[in-house]
């Protein structure tokens, strides 16, 4: 694949691995036997027909349930815990504020940059202090312990001087946050490569040995702060300091991170790596900023949007005043609601082609040179550090360990999935050939272009499976989906969500539309107190059988200059406090669902519902974390496992009983890229995931195994749900993902459930991946 629109091609392990994975993954996500079957059965909600399967019959029952609820809703809105319906527009004067959120979203651009300098100065001071500790008196407490304390203090501050770049409506604030991000990243590179700090940390780590004979440590607590019953203890020969498993893991991971960054290298080579890493960080930030600031548009006449529906066309802004030649034109942005509607529904080939070309040409001039420079620099860093390529360098610390393991995984999937993909491609081409002949189109009926793919996929869904996505939207109003989603999380995982009403309680936020929930863990073995404090007076006071986990921000609708996709950010890591007790987590979910209007509520497609469940799950992963050390909180797991917990939660969107709760009526690519486009230039995961993008498919194998093994028979199995919280979500990065999986499954993970879910029983391998 070319990095630009030219014939020039750069062959590199990093991009090849990411592209190969994206090809297989995106094909599966868009078109597969399992998805078609589920969509067909889901359609019974809107057309009242059943596929004849148990799932289809039950979803038909969900339709009846939904219609009954619609009648009820017209009279009186159902009341969920905390009053979640009618979330928007609280106008009353704010009352008492809440405790536990150490975040301030009201900083000016100048204050953001000043605080950034303070944070960097504090981090540098801790580095200097650790580096100055004499080896003879170095302990975990006065070295690693200081780093943990610093992380705990500075973690929230780093969030509120960087996160607003994704959500703030003020350009100066966003720019200040980008600058702060650059400064923090540049400092991080230097900090993680300080040989003087590494020298002391390595000495302390070398002094600790496993005390196998006395694993419980007699409940002693030394300077490391280990406590009775926390698992294995590790003693330092020098200081008789006792460490628990998590402290030992932090010590080992920290030392390995320094070594991974090249502190063991000869001084000249080390300096070269340091300079290269600084350049990479700057380029990655520029790459992401360019995508976020892209303003690409396509302007067409309304009649060129035939098939998209009158409501969609009427919602578009006129192009007048934008320097566009021609009257009566409307504006199509590159937002998902615009792009995917045109690609799926528009029967004017030229409009689809222009839209797809514009979408996959975003940032091409700006980001293609960045990608090519990143490829060169990453490869150079990897080889200087003793690795054959960037992929090998990146995967060293992941579950997969080596590119060879990933290659084997992808090739195995490709072999097993190719027959299915070939059959489905034939179906799409059959539909294209029929339309070309019927309309006399000047198109090659034997080639499926990128701008054809989703259009004919939609044709298959509508004609072969009687799926009407717009009709399905009527069954997924956002408030009903959120109510049902929260109900499911509460019942299955033993949680309680309570919306904090801005009319009752003051809380800091970045936009008036943002919602905030407080989340508790419920102990089913204890009775709830009948005299629990009310939300108005003390919103963070749990009931007698509850423990406060944290707070969850939801920013759900699009606005100009906001992050354009769906993602979850950990803003404040849950962790143990030095004086005892725990600090609550704070996390934020940012989405771009269709906004409600004065005459129409926000209505989600089923794919958006699935996205909501997935991303919401990342936030719950952060909230349920019971790790002691901030570095291991929540989603701080191996990158190629991090998607598995959330992918597992998508399954609830395809099961019968959960569908009833989240619905209510309202009255790779075997397709060639378009010439002169460049998908990679606007593919945000080229920075961050890059050679680790296989992790989405890798993690989906685990997610299917977890769901099919523990939840398939009963999606509301609270015993399995609590096990999942305790053995997976609560652990964060404090144990290896493979160990979490085995503890939850009762055996090593395998790909049997993954293949069976795709109708590939005949190629079941029952192989383990670890």
XYZ file of C-alpha atoms in Angstrom:
770
model
C 0.000 0.000 0.000
C 1.342 3.416 -0.918
C 1.680 6.066 1.748
C 0.666 8.755 -0.729
C -1.434 8.912 -3.849
C 1.604 8.126 -5.984
C 3.070 4.813 -7.111
C 5.777 5.097 -4.456
C 5.493 2.313 -1.876
C 7.363 2.001 1.389
C 7.741 -1.557 2.656
C 8.131 -1.667 6.416
C 7.198 -4.176 9.092
C 5.428 -1.600 11.216
C 2.911 -0.418 8.658
C 2.518 -3.827 7.065
C 1.413 -5.345 10.359
C -1.046 -2.541 11.071
C -2.469 -2.613 7.541
C -2.848 -6.371 7.430
C -4.683 -6.370 10.727
C -6.923 -3.472 9.703
C -7.839 -5.284 6.498
C -8.983 -8.437 8.277
C -10.596 -6.581 11.166
C -12.570 -4.040 9.138
C -13.818 -6.700 6.742
C -15.109 -8.739 9.650
C -16.686 -5.781 11.412
C -18.549 -4.709 8.267
C -19.708 -7.942 6.710
C -19.848 -11.408 8.180
C -22.182 -14.304 8.573
C -22.569 -13.716 12.289
C -23.341 -10.003 11.944
C -25.816 -10.519 9.115
C -27.627 -13.188 11.089
C -27.843 -10.971 14.137
C -28.968 -7.960 12.102
C -31.602 -10.061 10.343
C -33.006 -11.168 13.664
C -32.769 -7.697 15.119
C -34.829 -6.420 12.193
C -37.806 -8.286 13.571
C -38.019 -5.425 16.041
C -38.926 -3.008 13.255
C -40.819 -5.179 10.754
C -42.391 -7.670 13.148
C -40.991 -10.699 11.322
C -38.999 -13.548 12.821
C -36.125 -15.428 11.253
C -37.407 -18.601 12.834
C -34.487 -18.862 15.221
C -34.837 -18.641 19.023
C -33.025 -15.299 18.910
C -35.302 -13.982 16.159
C -38.444 -15.030 18.012
C -37.257 -13.455 21.217
C -36.282 -10.215 19.514
C -39.729 -10.130 17.972
C -41.012 -10.346 21.527
C -38.713 -7.428 22.322
C -40.524 -5.476 19.622
C -43.862 -6.050 21.277
C -42.303 -5.127 24.597
C -40.884 -1.949 23.040
C -44.223 -0.891 21.565
C -45.939 -1.428 24.898
C -43.268 0.684 26.551
C -43.857 3.369 23.931
C -47.484 3.684 24.949
C -46.467 3.870 28.594
C -43.783 6.417 27.834
C -46.319 8.691 26.194
C -48.146 8.875 29.519
C -45.282 8.872 31.991
C -41.565 8.385 31.514
C -40.105 5.312 33.249
C -38.081 6.269 36.254
C -34.592 4.774 36.479
C -32.219 4.946 39.441
C -31.096 8.501 39.924
C -33.617 9.901 37.444
C -31.659 9.447 34.229
C -34.394 10.327 31.771
C -34.669 13.929 30.680
C -30.980 14.482 31.367
C -30.478 17.760 29.559
C -31.011 21.390 30.371
C -30.762 21.673 34.151
C -30.909 25.419 34.764
C -31.227 25.767 38.542
C -28.564 27.484 40.611
C -25.851 24.957 41.568
C -25.738 23.875 45.198
C -23.033 22.130 47.241
C -20.038 20.717 45.364
C -18.839 17.107 45.578
C -15.657 15.651 46.969
C -13.271 13.214 45.332
C -12.866 14.811 41.887
C -9.465 16.481 41.815
C -10.025 18.029 38.396
C -10.513 21.652 37.383
C -11.943 22.332 33.919
C -12.052 26.110 34.305
C -8.358 26.896 33.847
C -7.406 29.640 31.417
C -4.831 28.943 28.672
C -2.219 30.793 30.698
C -3.022 28.794 33.832
C -2.799 25.543 31.855
C 0.704 26.330 30.634
C 1.814 27.587 34.053
C 0.557 24.422 35.712
C 2.263 22.337 33.029
C 5.586 23.939 33.977
C 4.874 23.233 37.655
C 4.086 19.585 36.934
C 7.263 19.127 34.925
C 9.307 20.830 37.654
C 7.825 18.497 40.275
C 8.558 15.416 38.178
C 12.106 16.559 37.561
C 12.563 17.205 41.271
C 11.507 13.646 42.098
C 13.879 12.295 39.446
C 16.723 14.334 40.954
C 15.875 13.179 44.457
C 15.810 9.504 43.473
C 19.041 9.843 41.514
C 20.728 11.381 44.564
C 19.854 8.528 46.954
C 23.107 6.754 47.992
C 23.071 3.122 46.924
C 23.924 2.067 50.448
C 20.655 3.489 51.777
C 18.408 3.031 48.744
C 15.113 1.253 49.461
C 11.850 0.734 47.629
C 10.249 3.383 49.817
C 12.719 6.180 49.061
C 12.993 5.385 45.335
C 10.054 3.561 43.740
C 7.782 4.701 46.563
C 8.539 8.330 45.738
C 7.662 7.741 42.102
C 4.337 6.166 43.091
C 3.540 9.148 45.346
C 4.389 11.560 42.545
C 2.181 9.677 40.075
C -0.694 9.754 42.533
C -0.403 13.515 43.030
C 0.233 14.587 39.435
C -2.023 12.175 37.542
C -5.183 14.359 37.800
C -3.250 17.544 37.026
C -1.880 16.073 33.817
C -5.438 15.211 32.782
C -6.888 18.673 33.149
C -4.030 20.351 31.313
C -4.184 17.941 28.346
C -7.649 16.382 28.010
C -9.481 19.650 27.095
C -7.719 19.634 23.709
C -10.300 16.982 22.778
C -13.453 18.675 24.064
C -13.014 22.407 24.742
C -15.011 24.882 22.662
C -12.263 27.496 23.111
C -9.443 27.394 20.557
C -6.946 29.087 22.859
C -7.609 26.430 25.505
C -7.206 23.629 22.986
C -3.969 25.122 21.708
C -2.625 25.500 25.245
C -3.462 21.859 25.964
C -1.693 20.729 22.778
C 1.360 22.728 23.843
C 1.184 21.230 27.333
C 0.913 17.739 25.831
C 4.004 18.354 23.737
C 5.948 19.601 26.739
C 4.913 16.668 28.909
C 5.715 14.161 26.184
C 9.127 15.671 25.546
C 9.908 15.637 29.257
C 8.664 12.066 29.532
C 11.144 10.918 26.918
C 14.040 12.497 28.813
C 12.796 11.324 32.209
C 12.418 7.714 31.112
C 15.958 7.709 29.790
C 17.803 9.105 32.802
C 20.693 6.777 33.490
C 21.327 8.216 36.962
C 17.774 7.393 38.051
C 17.945 3.966 36.431
C 21.208 3.202 38.265
C 19.528 3.637 41.665
C 16.296 1.848 40.709
C 18.178 -1.062 39.211
C 20.259 -1.404 42.365
C 17.128 -1.571 44.538
C 15.499 -4.098 42.217
C 18.606 -6.288 42.261
C 18.573 -6.298 46.056
C 15.115 -7.857 46.220
C 14.742 -11.630 46.036
C 11.709 -13.861 46.221
C 11.196 -15.208 49.724
C 9.673 -18.500 48.636
C 9.850 -20.177 52.025
C 7.945 -17.416 53.822
C 5.450 -16.262 51.167
C 3.032 -14.732 53.663
C 5.726 -12.718 55.406
C 4.045 -13.273 58.781
C 1.927 -10.214 58.066
C 4.874 -7.921 58.637
C 4.921 -4.487 57.123
C 8.200 -2.852 56.336
C 9.122 0.386 54.631
C 7.540 -0.895 51.438
C 4.128 -0.836 53.067
C 3.177 -4.491 52.519
C 0.158 -5.644 54.451
C -1.080 -8.968 55.747
C -2.888 -11.182 53.285
C -1.802 -9.289 50.187
C -0.135 -12.279 48.537
C 3.526 -13.136 48.107
C 6.123 -10.958 49.770
C 9.572 -10.114 48.490
C 12.383 -9.217 50.823
C 15.434 -7.036 50.251
C 18.634 -8.555 51.609
C 19.947 -5.070 52.273
C 17.033 -3.497 54.157
C 14.794 -6.424 55.094
C 12.105 -4.414 53.292
C 8.932 -6.344 52.525
C 7.083 -5.839 49.254
C 3.808 -7.272 48.044
C 3.176 -8.637 44.560
C 2.017 -5.332 43.125
C 4.995 -3.378 44.454
C 7.356 -6.000 43.079
C 5.601 -5.840 39.702
C 5.874 -2.056 39.641
C 9.552 -2.313 40.444
C 10.171 -4.845 37.672
C 8.069 -3.017 35.066
C 9.724 0.313 35.821
C 13.228 -1.090 35.437
C 12.245 -2.882 32.234
C 10.818 0.351 30.822
C 14.127 2.140 31.348
C 15.978 -0.729 29.722
C 13.518 -0.806 26.839
C 14.323 2.861 26.282
C 18.006 2.069 25.846
C 19.658 3.140 29.114
C 21.994 0.161 28.724
C 23.400 1.513 25.469
C 26.794 3.109 24.934
C 26.584 6.851 25.603
C 26.763 8.010 21.991
C 24.085 5.576 20.847
C 21.987 6.387 23.903
C 21.993 10.101 23.085
C 21.006 9.314 19.510
C 18.026 7.230 20.689
C 16.979 10.002 23.074
C 16.974 12.570 20.277
C 15.061 10.257 17.953
C 12.408 9.516 20.579
C 11.893 13.249 21.145
C 11.353 13.734 17.409
C 8.913 10.806 17.275
C 6.867 12.261 20.123
C 6.641 15.633 18.387
C 5.621 14.034 15.092
C 2.959 11.838 16.718
C 1.404 14.869 18.402
C 1.417 16.782 15.111
C -0.169 13.800 13.333
C -3.056 13.611 15.814
C -3.530 17.388 15.905
C -3.806 17.534 12.117
C -6.582 14.919 12.167
C -8.487 16.697 14.938
C -8.287 20.043 13.136
C -9.249 18.790 9.680
C -12.118 20.752 8.103
C -12.634 18.831 4.865
C -16.061 19.250 3.265
C -17.933 18.201 0.137
C -20.627 20.428 -1.374
C -23.422 18.961 -3.480
C -26.904 19.726 -4.692
C -29.687 18.100 -2.646
C -30.710 15.929 -5.587
C -27.220 14.395 -5.560
C -28.134 12.806 -2.204
C -30.926 10.636 -3.555
C -31.561 7.708 -1.245
C -30.304 9.425 1.897
C -33.738 10.504 3.086
C -35.405 13.891 3.407
C -34.595 14.294 7.109
C -30.882 13.889 6.428
C -30.846 16.341 3.518
C -32.834 18.935 5.462
C -30.387 18.698 8.364
C -27.434 19.803 6.206
C -26.144 23.362 6.326
C -26.182 25.416 3.119
C -22.811 25.928 1.455
C -23.428 29.626 0.829
C -20.938 31.909 2.509
C -18.174 29.306 2.417
C -16.577 30.540 -0.777
C -18.280 27.824 -2.803
C -19.252 28.434 -6.417
C -22.860 27.570 -7.200
C -26.181 28.209 -5.522
C -28.373 25.758 -3.651
C -25.504 23.539 -2.532
C -25.439 21.850 0.877
C -22.451 20.929 3.021
C -21.282 17.417 3.849
C -18.634 17.253 6.585
C -16.387 14.293 7.300
C -18.261 13.519 10.521
C -19.363 9.917 10.886
C -23.115 10.693 10.651
C -22.544 12.422 7.302
C -19.933 10.099 5.848
C -21.572 6.785 6.673
C -25.060 7.931 5.679
C -23.807 8.895 2.215
C -21.719 5.743 1.825
C -24.566 3.454 2.829
C -27.619 5.149 1.376
C -26.766 7.497 -1.494
C -27.582 5.906 -4.857
C -25.666 8.576 -6.805
C -22.290 6.973 -7.533
C -20.459 10.265 -8.064
C -21.537 11.619 -4.672
C -20.361 8.475 -2.906
C -17.095 8.593 -4.824
C -16.429 12.253 -3.967
C -17.292 11.697 -0.318
C -15.109 8.592 0.011
C -12.227 10.274 -1.771
C -12.437 13.332 0.477
C -12.736 11.202 3.625
C -9.736 9.020 2.822
C -7.689 11.978 1.602
C -7.948 13.910 4.853
C -4.598 15.253 6.035
C -2.829 13.559 3.116
C -0.529 16.477 2.391
C 0.225 17.073 6.076
C 0.382 13.550 7.475
C 1.927 11.458 4.708
C 5.355 13.075 5.234
C 4.892 12.553 8.985
C 4.092 8.853 8.532
C 7.105 8.329 6.312
C 9.367 10.115 8.769
C 7.866 8.156 11.688
C 8.491 4.880 9.892
C 12.120 5.827 9.352
C 12.685 7.075 12.913
C 10.880 4.173 14.597
C 12.889 1.664 12.603
C 16.092 3.488 13.485
C 15.263 3.483 17.204
C 14.424 -0.214 17.118
C 17.642 -1.231 15.407
C 19.751 0.980 17.693
C 18.126 -0.788 20.664
C 18.982 -4.185 19.219
C 15.663 -5.156 17.570
C 15.185 -6.097 13.893
C 12.287 -3.653 13.410
C 9.788 -1.426 15.188
C 7.174 -4.178 15.448
C 9.597 -6.415 17.360
C 10.500 -3.480 19.604
C 6.867 -2.635 20.376
C 5.639 -6.192 20.943
C 8.339 -7.112 23.439
C 6.076 -5.955 26.297
C 2.790 -7.253 24.878
C 0.918 -10.539 25.209
C 1.931 -11.587 21.704
C 5.634 -10.962 22.462
C 6.896 -11.191 18.848
C 5.820 -10.192 15.312
C 6.131 -13.862 14.341
C 3.359 -14.772 16.791
C 1.146 -12.006 15.404
C 1.907 -13.027 11.839
C 0.953 -16.610 12.622
C -2.250 -15.416 14.301
C -3.217 -13.237 11.325
C -2.313 -15.838 8.714
C -4.321 -18.457 10.581
C -7.345 -16.171 10.722
C -6.915 -15.197 7.090
C -6.886 -18.869 6.078
C -10.000 -19.639 8.114
C -11.953 -16.509 7.200
C -11.040 -16.213 3.492
C -13.689 -18.646 2.184
C -16.350 -16.705 4.085
C -15.032 -13.386 2.766
C -14.950 -14.702 -0.821
C -18.562 -15.839 -0.613
C -19.667 -12.505 0.774
C -17.723 -10.563 -1.856
C -19.591 -12.517 -4.531
C -22.882 -11.398 -3.027
C -21.861 -7.733 -3.093
C -20.649 -7.966 -6.709
C -23.926 -9.612 -7.728
C -25.798 -6.595 -6.409
C -23.463 -4.181 -8.147
C -23.756 -5.992 -11.479
C -27.544 -5.901 -11.262
C -27.597 -2.153 -10.587
C -25.041 -1.372 -13.311
C -27.200 -3.189 -15.844
C -30.513 -1.786 -14.609
C -29.337 1.847 -14.559
C -26.823 1.691 -17.391
C -24.051 2.933 -15.113
C -20.564 3.548 -16.486
C -19.037 1.222 -13.880
C -17.088 -2.033 -14.047
C -19.440 -4.627 -12.484
C -16.531 -6.911 -11.598
C -14.778 -4.399 -9.318
C -16.032 -3.318 -5.912
C -14.619 0.089 -5.084
C -14.306 1.556 -1.608
C -17.259 3.838 -2.355
C -19.295 0.769 -3.380
C -18.605 -1.411 -0.370
C -20.936 0.031 2.255
C -23.607 0.919 -0.298
C -23.997 -2.641 -1.559
C -23.571 -4.025 1.931
C -26.593 -1.932 2.872
C -28.432 -3.249 -0.187
C -27.813 -6.828 0.939
C -29.014 -6.034 4.445
C -32.183 -4.382 3.183
C -33.106 -6.867 0.464
C -31.787 -10.205 1.699
C -32.282 -9.664 5.410
C -35.037 -7.012 5.432
C -32.959 -4.750 7.647
C -33.963 -1.101 7.714
C -31.381 0.768 9.762
C -33.425 3.940 9.899
C -36.427 2.019 11.201
C -34.195 0.349 13.763
C -33.099 3.773 15.027
C -36.671 4.338 16.174
C -36.146 1.561 18.716
C -32.932 2.946 20.137
C -33.544 6.423 21.561
C -30.431 7.364 23.475
C -32.153 7.804 26.820
C -33.655 4.300 26.610
C -30.312 2.817 25.597
C -28.528 4.547 28.482
C -31.186 3.470 30.965
C -31.008 -0.122 29.763
C -27.222 -0.139 29.611
C -26.973 1.119 33.181
C -29.580 -1.394 34.370
C -27.546 -4.226 32.842
C -24.281 -3.070 34.403
C -25.989 -2.682 37.753
C -27.585 -6.125 37.722
C -24.753 -8.156 36.210
C -21.718 -6.507 37.752
C -23.073 -5.454 41.133
C -22.793 -1.702 40.556
C -25.079 1.269 41.150
C -25.063 4.406 38.981
C -26.556 7.657 40.181
C -26.723 10.729 38.042
C -25.499 13.895 39.761
C -27.985 16.624 38.908
C -26.340 19.953 38.136
C -29.452 21.649 39.484
C -28.790 20.101 42.880
C -25.019 19.813 43.107
C -22.192 21.861 41.639
C -19.554 19.976 39.699
C -16.820 21.079 37.334
C -17.262 20.250 33.673
C -16.143 21.488 30.258
C -19.575 21.833 28.580
C -23.190 22.221 29.748
C -24.308 19.067 27.898
C -21.920 16.829 29.849
C -23.499 14.377 32.278
C -21.883 13.108 35.471
C -22.627 9.877 37.315
C -21.352 8.601 40.634
C -20.730 4.837 40.658
C -20.798 2.456 43.636
C -19.942 -1.207 44.092
C -22.758 -3.045 45.911
C -21.974 -5.775 48.438
C -24.896 -8.190 48.069
C -24.060 -9.851 51.383
C -24.803 -6.656 53.355
C -28.161 -4.892 53.792
C -28.583 -1.413 52.345
C -29.147 1.354 54.865
C -32.650 2.754 54.833
C -31.297 6.116 55.946
C -28.762 6.612 53.188
C -27.998 10.243 52.430
C -29.949 11.750 49.559
C -28.179 12.757 46.328
C -28.951 16.412 46.948
C -27.229 16.627 50.304
C -24.398 14.157 49.890
C -24.120 12.643 46.412
C -20.913 10.786 47.232
C -22.185 9.097 50.392
C -22.677 5.378 49.668
C -25.327 3.260 51.284
C -24.325 0.861 54.044
C -23.660 -1.965 51.580
C -21.855 0.144 48.984
C -18.329 1.311 48.229
C -17.645 4.432 46.196
C -15.779 3.534 42.992
C -15.711 6.887 41.245
C -17.279 9.307 38.791
C -18.189 8.970 35.137
C -18.469 11.927 32.713
C -20.494 11.389 29.518
C -20.016 13.855 26.626
C -22.263 12.327 23.977
C -23.024 14.754 21.141
C -20.937 16.319 18.361
C -19.868 19.945 18.284
C -17.327 21.891 16.309
C -13.671 21.083 17.058
C -14.553 18.240 19.424
C -12.804 14.874 19.137
C -14.617 13.284 16.227
C -15.016 9.634 17.171
C -15.810 7.675 20.340
C -13.235 7.102 23.059
C -12.843 6.851 26.812
C -10.227 8.724 28.857
C -9.069 7.832 32.386
C -8.837 11.252 34.045
C -8.051 10.293 37.633
C -6.610 6.904 38.487
C -8.179 4.940 41.318
C -5.464 4.035 43.801
C -4.533 3.561 47.439
C -3.853 6.700 49.435
C -0.759 6.990 51.586
C -2.777 7.663 54.720
C -5.158 4.774 54.069
C -8.336 4.388 52.082
C -8.753 4.730 48.318
C -9.034 7.604 45.892
C -12.037 7.310 43.553
C -11.544 6.977 39.819
C -12.744 9.593 37.351
C -13.233 8.706 33.705
C -14.784 10.395 30.665
C -16.607 8.928 27.686
C -16.586 11.143 24.587
C -18.945 10.217 21.717
C -20.561 11.828 18.694
C -24.059 10.395 18.634
C -26.810 12.195 16.702
C -27.879 15.203 18.748
C -31.521 15.618 19.770
C -33.572 18.448 18.307
C -36.662 20.228 19.578
C -38.836 17.764 17.643
C -36.758 14.586 17.644
C -34.760 12.724 20.310
C -31.299 11.315 19.754
C -31.773 8.018 17.918
C -28.934 5.510 17.630
C -28.185 2.945 14.985
C -27.538 -0.541 16.305
C -23.855 -0.102 15.472
C -23.830 3.048 17.616
C -25.488 1.106 20.423
C -22.703 -1.452 20.132
C -20.109 1.343 20.204
C -21.786 2.791 23.296
C -21.582 -0.534 25.136
C -17.949 -0.964 24.097
C -16.685 2.479 25.074
C -18.814 2.607 28.211
C -17.076 -0.615 29.208
C -13.656 1.043 29.081
C -14.895 3.568 31.613
C -16.261 0.862 33.902
C -12.880 -0.890 33.621
C -11.304 2.279 35.028
C -13.952 2.658 37.728
C -13.765 -0.939 38.971
C -9.997 -0.931 39.362
C -8.749 -2.067 42.759
C -5.059 -1.708 41.931
C -3.063 0.035 44.662
C -0.587 1.785 42.372
C -1.806 4.428 39.880
C 0.342 3.025 37.067
C -1.718 -0.193 37.142
C -5.177 1.384 37.395
C -8.019 0.353 35.119
C -7.141 0.060 31.445
C -3.383 0.133 32.121
C -3.082 -3.440 30.875
C -1.152 -4.884 27.956
C -2.151 -2.956 24.830
C -3.153 -6.128 22.986
C -5.564 -7.062 25.799
C -7.087 -3.671 26.600
C -9.943 -4.026 24.085
C -11.029 -7.500 25.246
C -13.099 -6.460 28.303
C -15.049 -3.896 26.267
C -15.424 -6.133 23.231
C -16.974 -8.754 25.477
C -19.608 -6.261 26.568
C -20.717 -5.725 22.959
C -22.285 -9.179 23.124
C -25.128 -7.857 25.262
C -26.282 -5.873 22.196
C -26.891 -9.125 20.313
C -28.680 -11.073 23.030
C -32.448 -11.252 23.359
C -33.202 -10.202 26.921
C -30.693 -7.307 26.968
C -32.212 -6.019 23.700
C -35.554 -5.723 25.431
C -34.021 -3.480 28.057
C -32.193 -1.113 25.739
C -34.950 -0.639 23.134
C -38.109 1.455 23.122
C -40.082 2.837 20.186
C -40.648 6.620 20.011
C -43.465 7.499 17.842
C -8.902 -6.905 4.509
C -9.741 -5.376 2.343
C -10.731 -7.243 -0.818
C -11.858 -3.809 -1.964
C -9.164 -1.688 -3.625
C -8.343 1.742 -2.225
C -9.451 4.660 -4.372
C -6.495 6.121 -6.332
C -4.983 9.293 -4.893
C -6.435 8.643 -1.427
C -4.544 7.676 1.694
C -6.406 5.956 4.497
C -3.328 5.969 6.746
C -3.026 9.761 6.712
C -6.168 10.126 8.818
C -6.038 6.802 10.654
C -5.402 7.966 14.216
C -4.189 4.567 15.399
C -1.040 4.944 13.295
C 0.211 6.781 16.367
C -0.361 4.958 19.633
C -1.317 1.522 18.343
C 0.815 1.397 15.154
C 2.384 -2.103 15.135
C 0.015 -3.161 17.916
C -3.200 -2.708 15.924
C -3.540 -6.464 15.644
C -4.596 -6.138 19.299
C -8.222 -5.418 18.333
C -8.622 -8.805 16.633
C -6.340 -10.543 19.149
C -8.466 -9.177 21.992
C -11.711 -10.142 20.254
C -10.682 -13.788 20.499
C -10.466 -13.384 24.279
C -13.692 -11.384 24.501
C -15.645 -14.108 22.700
C -14.096 -16.773 24.905
C -15.080 -14.902 28.077
C -18.644 -14.237 26.956
C -19.377 -17.664 25.498
C -17.857 -19.446 28.512
C -19.367 -17.440 31.356
C -22.307 -15.368 30.035
C -23.832 -16.930 26.916
C -26.299 -19.154 28.769
C -27.389 -16.311 31.051
C -26.322 -12.731 30.145
C -27.613 -11.584 33.550
C -25.546 -14.061 35.574
C -24.479 -11.851 38.470
C -22.088 -14.487 39.856
C -20.168 -14.443 36.577
C -20.467 -10.646 36.490
C -18.940 -10.209 39.925
C -16.206 -12.705 39.067
C -15.510 -10.629 35.973
C -15.224 -7.455 38.046
C -12.990 -9.107 40.646
C -10.759 -11.225 38.406
C -10.453 -8.971 35.341
C -11.591 -5.361 35.765
C -10.388 -4.863 39.331
C -6.872 -6.104 38.587
C -6.011 -3.407 36.060
C -2.397 -3.881 35.044
C -1.343 -5.361 38.374
C -1.184 -8.900 36.922
C -0.563 -10.306 33.434
C -3.622 -10.471 31.182
C -3.062 -14.182 30.514
C -3.301 -14.860 34.252
C -6.507 -12.803 34.530
C -8.071 -14.764 31.690
C -7.139 -18.128 33.148
C -8.468 -17.126 36.573
C -11.795 -16.024 35.071
C -12.188 -18.865 32.570
C -10.752 -21.627 34.742
C -8.416 -22.605 31.864
C -6.106 -20.982 29.279
C -7.931 -18.964 26.604
C -8.473 -20.406 23.115
C -10.091 -19.381 19.823
C -12.927 -21.935 19.759
C -15.658 -19.449 20.749
C -14.311 -16.849 18.300
C -14.543 -19.251 15.358
C -17.889 -20.724 16.369
C -19.404 -17.222 16.628
C -18.479 -16.739 12.971
C -20.077 -19.952 11.802
C -16.735 -21.679 11.345
C -17.298 -24.791 13.439
C -15.612 -26.866 10.747
C -12.240 -25.174 11.330
C -12.216 -25.202 15.131
C -8.650 -25.585 16.345
C -9.158 -25.400 20.118
C -5.745 -23.762 20.253
C -4.461 -21.592 23.063
C -2.942 -18.205 22.313
C -0.595 -17.887 25.264
